């Protein structure tokens, strides 16, 4: 059964039951990662061994590209949360892999693929604050200002988008599409 097929000449892909078209090409994502990495470098260069804490699965590709542009000594770890089913949030956040590091007194940068309603990030920030870190900030590849409903400041935002559902560069549609190097948006609505 073919669930993901590419028609690269038209810049479209079919994933499960839907068609997606390129919205943000890889080169543009790279420039946005470069900008956000420069801001992180400026703010964290003189802090003691910051910890980059990625939120799986979606952030793995952003984390990989971001950390290659970081110019200070740092550590890396991941937690795993799930709140989405299909193309809409369930509103309930599940912790699938919890925090394994001692973050007391540490400077933590949470690395997210996308902050949408803010439900997941609020849940994670509350749980991290209980571990008494020196500081925690959020660095997200995508931010949806029209959909964000929380008060947690999202300090580093590589790209802002509307309320559309996107896939690629780590982000999935029912587990497929994470391997695409560009960002795609639903084309058939
Ligand atoms: P929130 O809790 O902020 O509503 O949603 C956070 C999570 O939902 C993100 O980390 C991501 O996994 C998923 N999500 C939100 N918007 C999108 C989207 O446009 N595309 C994909 N693939 N996932 C999304
Ligand atoms: Mg996520």
XYZ file of C-alpha atoms and ligand atoms in Angstrom:
214
model
C 0.000 0.000 0.000
C 1.360 3.386 -0.973
C 0.743 6.021 1.679
C 3.268 8.649 0.645
C 3.919 9.434 -2.992
C 5.841 12.340 -4.474
C 5.195 14.313 -7.632
C 8.269 16.458 -7.264
C 7.790 18.347 -10.549
C 4.602 19.906 -9.173
C 6.015 20.258 -5.650
C 3.159 18.199 -4.248
C 2.999 15.000 -2.189
C 0.140 12.722 -1.294
C 0.153 11.484 2.328
C -2.570 9.069 3.440
C -5.810 10.630 2.114
C -4.583 14.186 1.425
C -2.486 16.253 -0.970
C 0.137 18.681 0.271
C 2.118 21.353 -1.583
C 5.420 23.029 -0.746
C 4.929 26.065 1.467
C 8.454 26.736 2.786
C 11.454 25.402 0.858
C 14.417 23.884 2.705
C 16.693 26.878 1.966
C 14.255 29.243 3.683
C 14.009 26.957 6.729
C 17.792 26.929 6.906
C 17.944 30.735 6.925
C 15.362 30.854 9.734
C 17.331 28.286 11.778
C 20.462 30.375 11.204
C 18.726 33.510 12.565
C 17.351 31.797 15.654
C 20.712 30.084 16.339
C 22.427 33.493 16.216
C 20.029 34.792 18.883
C 20.596 31.720 21.084
C 24.378 32.026 20.659
C 24.256 35.677 21.702
C 22.159 34.940 24.820
C 23.770 31.697 26.043
C 27.446 31.923 25.049
C 28.514 33.005 28.555
C 26.206 30.694 30.531
C 27.420 27.447 32.034
C 26.766 24.411 29.785
C 23.151 24.990 28.723
C 20.927 21.955 28.110
C 18.922 21.747 24.877
C 15.828 19.697 25.620
C 14.022 18.568 22.479
C 10.382 17.516 22.397
C 10.017 14.297 20.375
C 9.184 13.315 17.766
C 8.659 16.493 15.763
C 11.718 18.485 16.889
C 14.436 16.015 15.930
C 15.324 17.604 12.575
C 15.198 21.185 13.870
C 17.310 20.157 16.880
C 19.874 18.537 14.626
C 20.234 21.638 12.418
C 20.030 24.114 15.308
C 22.682 22.463 17.448
C 25.147 22.367 14.549
C 24.931 26.173 14.485
C 25.440 26.550 18.263
C 28.922 27.822 19.103
C 29.217 27.050 22.851
C 29.525 23.879 24.947
C 26.101 22.398 25.493
C 24.290 19.191 26.395
C 21.325 17.620 24.647
C 18.410 15.502 25.767
C 14.830 14.719 24.694
C 11.402 14.215 26.220
C 8.440 12.788 24.369
C 4.932 14.243 24.462
C 1.857 13.532 22.377
C -1.249 15.703 21.980
C -2.211 15.384 18.314
C -4.276 12.828 16.509
C -4.566 13.405 12.745
C -4.692 17.129 11.952
C -6.188 18.475 15.178
C -5.139 18.658 18.800
C -6.817 16.399 21.347
C -6.212 18.989 24.101
C -4.794 16.262 26.327
C -1.030 15.968 26.682
C 0.523 12.585 27.294
C 4.097 12.183 28.566
C 5.544 9.200 26.726
C 9.203 9.617 27.755
C 9.833 11.781 30.827
C 12.804 13.883 31.895
C 15.878 11.800 32.743
C 18.283 14.675 33.503
C 18.825 16.562 36.739
C 18.117 20.132 35.628
C 18.365 21.827 39.020
C 20.392 25.036 38.585
C 20.764 24.439 34.835
C 19.957 26.744 31.916
C 17.447 24.834 29.784
C 16.376 25.629 26.214
C 13.268 23.643 25.241
C 13.351 22.892 21.513
C 9.935 22.445 19.874
C 8.872 21.820 16.300
C 5.717 23.939 16.586
C 3.749 25.788 19.242
C 0.070 25.776 18.284
C -2.490 26.205 21.105
C 0.343 26.076 23.654
C -1.226 23.181 25.548
C 1.853 20.927 25.272
C 4.413 23.608 26.039
C 2.472 24.851 29.062
C 2.267 21.310 30.407
C 6.000 20.760 29.881
C 7.058 24.146 31.334
C 5.011 23.534 34.488
C 6.626 20.170 34.952
C 10.154 21.545 34.299
C 9.738 24.448 36.716
C 9.164 21.926 39.517
C 12.747 20.722 38.962
C 14.150 24.189 39.825
C 16.245 25.012 36.744
C 18.265 28.289 36.714
C 16.258 29.312 33.634
C 13.984 27.794 30.982
C 13.202 29.343 27.590
C 11.396 27.954 24.565
C 12.941 27.814 21.087
C 10.392 26.762 18.479
C 10.745 26.336 14.740
C 7.105 27.345 14.113
C 4.706 29.508 16.078
C 0.991 29.933 15.291
C 0.097 33.321 16.859
C -3.564 33.010 15.800
C -3.994 29.785 17.690
C -1.818 30.343 20.804
C -3.928 30.584 23.970
C -1.363 30.518 26.797
C 0.718 33.029 28.754
C 4.097 31.224 28.629
C 6.518 33.509 26.753
C 7.859 31.867 23.595
C 11.201 33.662 23.377
C 12.729 32.157 20.223
C 10.470 31.673 17.156
C 12.168 30.799 13.893
C 9.028 31.165 11.724
C 5.433 32.330 12.309
C 2.557 30.853 10.294
C -1.253 30.992 10.193
C -3.542 28.256 11.469
C -2.826 25.876 8.579
C -1.703 22.304 9.159
C 1.850 21.684 7.942
C 4.051 18.608 7.456
C 7.696 17.906 6.677
C 11.060 18.656 8.284
C 10.198 16.460 11.275
C 6.464 17.245 11.395
C 4.054 14.437 10.534
C 0.567 13.725 9.306
C -0.399 10.537 11.148
C 3.278 9.569 11.408
C 4.142 10.112 7.737
C 5.974 13.004 6.108
C 8.647 13.614 8.760
C 11.407 12.843 6.242
C 10.414 15.606 3.783
C 13.065 18.337 3.659
C 10.654 21.170 2.781
C 7.526 22.249 4.696
C 4.232 21.312 3.036
C 0.680 22.520 3.613
C -2.638 20.835 2.819
C -3.507 21.554 -0.830
C -6.932 19.929 -1.211
C -9.276 22.000 0.946
P -0.193 22.496 20.994
O -0.181 21.694 22.275
O 0.651 23.755 21.078
O -1.583 22.778 20.523
O 0.407 21.590 19.862
C 1.691 21.180 19.940
C 2.009 19.970 19.098
O 0.982 19.653 18.148
C 3.232 20.240 18.283
O 4.404 19.984 19.011
C 3.040 19.298 17.107
O 3.509 18.022 17.450
C 1.547 19.280 16.919
N 1.146 20.253 15.881
C 0.591 21.476 16.045
N 0.372 22.089 14.865
C 0.812 21.230 13.918
C 0.880 21.298 12.483
O 0.504 22.270 11.806
N 1.403 20.200 11.869
C 1.844 19.098 12.535
N 2.337 18.096 11.815
N 1.809 19.016 13.893
C 1.291 20.061 14.559
Mg 5.648 18.567 19.133
